[in-house]
Amino acid sequence: MDNNRFFFQHYGLTEHDLERYLAAALSAGGDYADLYFEYLSSTSLTVDESMVKSASQGISAGCGVRVVSGERTGYAYTDDLSANRILHAARTAALIASGPAKTPSAGFQQKQARSLYPVTLPSVDAEITAKVELVMRGDRAARAYDPRIKEVRASYADELRNILVVGSDGTFAEDSQPLARLNVSCIAKTEGTSARGSSGGGGRVALDFFFGEKTPEYFAKEAARQAILQLDAREAPAGEMEVVLGPGWPGVLLHEAVGHGLEADFNRKQTSAFAGLIGKRVASEKCTVVDNGTMPWRRGSLNVDDEGHPTQETVLIEKGILKGYLSDKLSARLMKTADTGNGRRESYEHIPMPRMTNTYMLSGQDNPEDIVKSVKNGIYAVNFGGGQVDITSGKFVFSASEAYLIENGKVTAPIKGATLIGNGPDVLTRVSMVGNDLKLDEGVGTCGKDGQAVPVGVGIPTLKVDRLTVGGTAKRDPGGFMQ
Amino acid sequence: MSSTQLENQPEQIETDLRNLAQEMVSRAMSGGASAAECVIAEGDEFSTLVRLGQVETLKESGSRSIGVRVFNGKRTASTYSSDFSREGLDRMLKSALELSRITSEDPFAGLPEPSQLGSLSGDLDLYHPDVYSLPGQERIAYARRTEKAAIDVDARIKNSDGGSFDAATGHKIFANSLGFRGEYRRSYCSIAAVPIAQDESGAMQRDYWFSVARSLAKLDSPENVGRIAAQRTLRRLGSRKVKTAQVPIIFDPLVAASILEHIFEGVNGDSVYRGASFLAGKLGEKIAADQITVIDDGTIPGGFGTSPFDGEGIPTRRTVVIENGVLKSYLLNTYTAKKLKLQTTGNASRGLAGTPGIGLGNYFLQPGMKTPAEVIGGVKEGLYVTEFLGHGANLVTGDYSRGASGMWISGGELAYPVEEITVAGNLKEIFFNISEIANDLEFRGPLACPTIRIDGLTVGGE
């Protein structure tokens, strides 16, 4: 990646300034200090009732200063990048430490960074008329799919985040991070029944991605298909049963069931149900789970994390055995483990913490058709809304938005959305079959932790979980579900 | 207030923000807009987290941003910026005007009628500078005391996600081209504790409790908050699953609030006019049990949902949403009211960008007469839900399915903790099946609900 020196060019910053700010941050001591400069420009467009009803653009810029002393973190930020305001923020953050001033290491080292999203024209700078065309095409395609599609909302959003991270250990990292997403949601209506469908995707891609690889028509048809299908959905069963998860976005299971529980901060504090389980079996031997921030163009990928550390591929679970945690600088130092490049933050207003990037399970040996055939009575879930986890008790949920009954090895009727609930540390031990069809999601995931939202990716091959609780309402026994 | 001030201060505009808002509106109009709005938000925040007695984080900062929305006849667009330099503001205005040429003509787009604009008079008791009155060490002490009170309750509380003290103030300024100018300040402070308990088997549970107020003087004591957090956590130890069953369910006030939130989503004008709500077309119809009365009131002094005017410069008001089970009113802004041929209810919400949405005032379910213990006492076998996981409600169909944990009720008493279960039903039936409402209404945010009992839901377990 070339040295674009965005903040040097646009704000007249110099290395001398950065050294001065870091010295102010360490003026009361501390182990480490860093500065995170961010300049975020964004666009969004929405089509509703076939009209572009909303269009907006915005700029948000600022600098966050962090001082770390032992396990303590002081943080302050400013949206004004003038020297006196940054120095004021640095001195405020410095209040966390109480000792003699320390001197930051002299000079910065910029590491050779990857270039995972080398767009020539960031979408945020592309012609707005092309973006209008995308949302209008999404609207038309969804309506054309079926006359029962009555309401369509198509939206497009993109951003370009320029960042500079410098640390008192000599860290110097710049990145220019594009992100774009197109989404179509619709409502199908018949006499007395309504249903919704939604589909979208994108990544750290240029605008041409939506004119070539994944068009508005692709997402529109998928959203419309789901809505029409749901018109005939019957009540979901309730209780424990076999569950087959389709490939791709159902990987949100991994994100909730194990991903959060393996973030190093929870384990350092021993507040995760996974604490102390390194080297222990937490999944069936068919399961290997990784977090990989280095996949080109992916929504969850980053050249460097928000602490300036290069991202990497980290094996979390290998053949069922827990191998490692996702770490940021603070946890790596306190736990004396490697920094895995997972220190992320929502913006300059936020303190970084360990977060996932793209989290997925590697393909196994099983044929997806055989997996479905092996189930006598269960459900086959292929699309999900979101999920949530209580990392301390380990209990997690995720909500199916498209699922079917499996009866005697065959996928039969579609069922209404139902929440699936399980226990993180043991759900993967019940994975008895793993398909050979790993797929990642389309690029729609946003993860929340401590009020901070960051883009992520998930993925799984087709999986069979021998026992999972399904939260349906079916009152009578459609095939042996209720006890 | 004139554009000459901009030229005199090329670096940074430190002029009065009210004048700046007005000026942005004037400049949008002279730049060719047919109507315009400007909103400025500035705020300060302080937060500290103490964990196991040691300060873990200290954060202190402030920020501000500005947004404009312009109309080009029936087309509209908006832009925002955190850059208050002359260059930044110029670019923001120029982009908004350009963007308003590419959006569609929407016959319903526009500002409110001038006669509708206004602001509540008098002191609404929203701003108390005392939230910042504690010196730094005292703020940390508040957080530390809250955590310590939780840990001291029982030896089984072996870990903690900390005790915290937070404070914030916000200042909002709004102006439009119909001559509206308004502003208000609000303050907020809170303490919380998140203890973690462990039983003999090593299984961990966590829960939390908090107090939030607009004034430090009204905050509950750290000792009280810590003790309640500990009790809520300890009662979860030894949680088990239960068999799939259909039983009466009691929702504690925090989780009952989520049921009330689904009613809000259902009466939200934006989902109503698009037919995306299960309550669309139901005005005047019975949609809930007889004893259900839901009110939205943005005028209550000191309320967490109170403001003198809404996101479009309309005075806030009291709206009866449901009266004795009959749907009386949707919650609307100017746009959704026009779409539905109704009048705005002063519920426009506004961020810095985009078109106004629908927000809450102080929104609540009218309490009943029984105590929560009496409501629980009326259940032979049932579930008392204290926490939901996930977001499994479909507002289009009303389908409802969520992860839950809480206590099993046996013989009218809380018997043992349960977890890893689901609660499912359909919202259309759920509101009819609210059979009991307790008397414990307490605002901890803009939305509040007392303890309620709902029958006919399916508990999914083993």
XYZ file of C-alpha atoms in Angstrom, chain B residues 54 107 110 113 115 131 138 163 206 238 264 279 299 339 343 353 359 365 377 409:
20
model
C -9.491 -0.922 40.357
C -45.952 14.882 -3.289
C -42.426 19.167 3.054
C -47.592 24.052 8.464
C -49.306 27.230 12.468
C -24.348 15.625 36.956
C -15.729 11.114 43.818
C -19.320 -0.844 38.618
C -24.292 -12.506 35.551
C -28.355 -23.303 39.319
C -44.723 1.281 19.575
C -51.624 -2.696 13.424
C -44.457 16.875 28.175
C -49.591 9.868 4.014
C -52.428 15.124 11.919
C -28.942 13.067 8.534
C -39.624 8.794 18.238
C -48.668 1.230 29.971
C -49.162 -15.314 43.487
C -43.222 -20.188 39.319
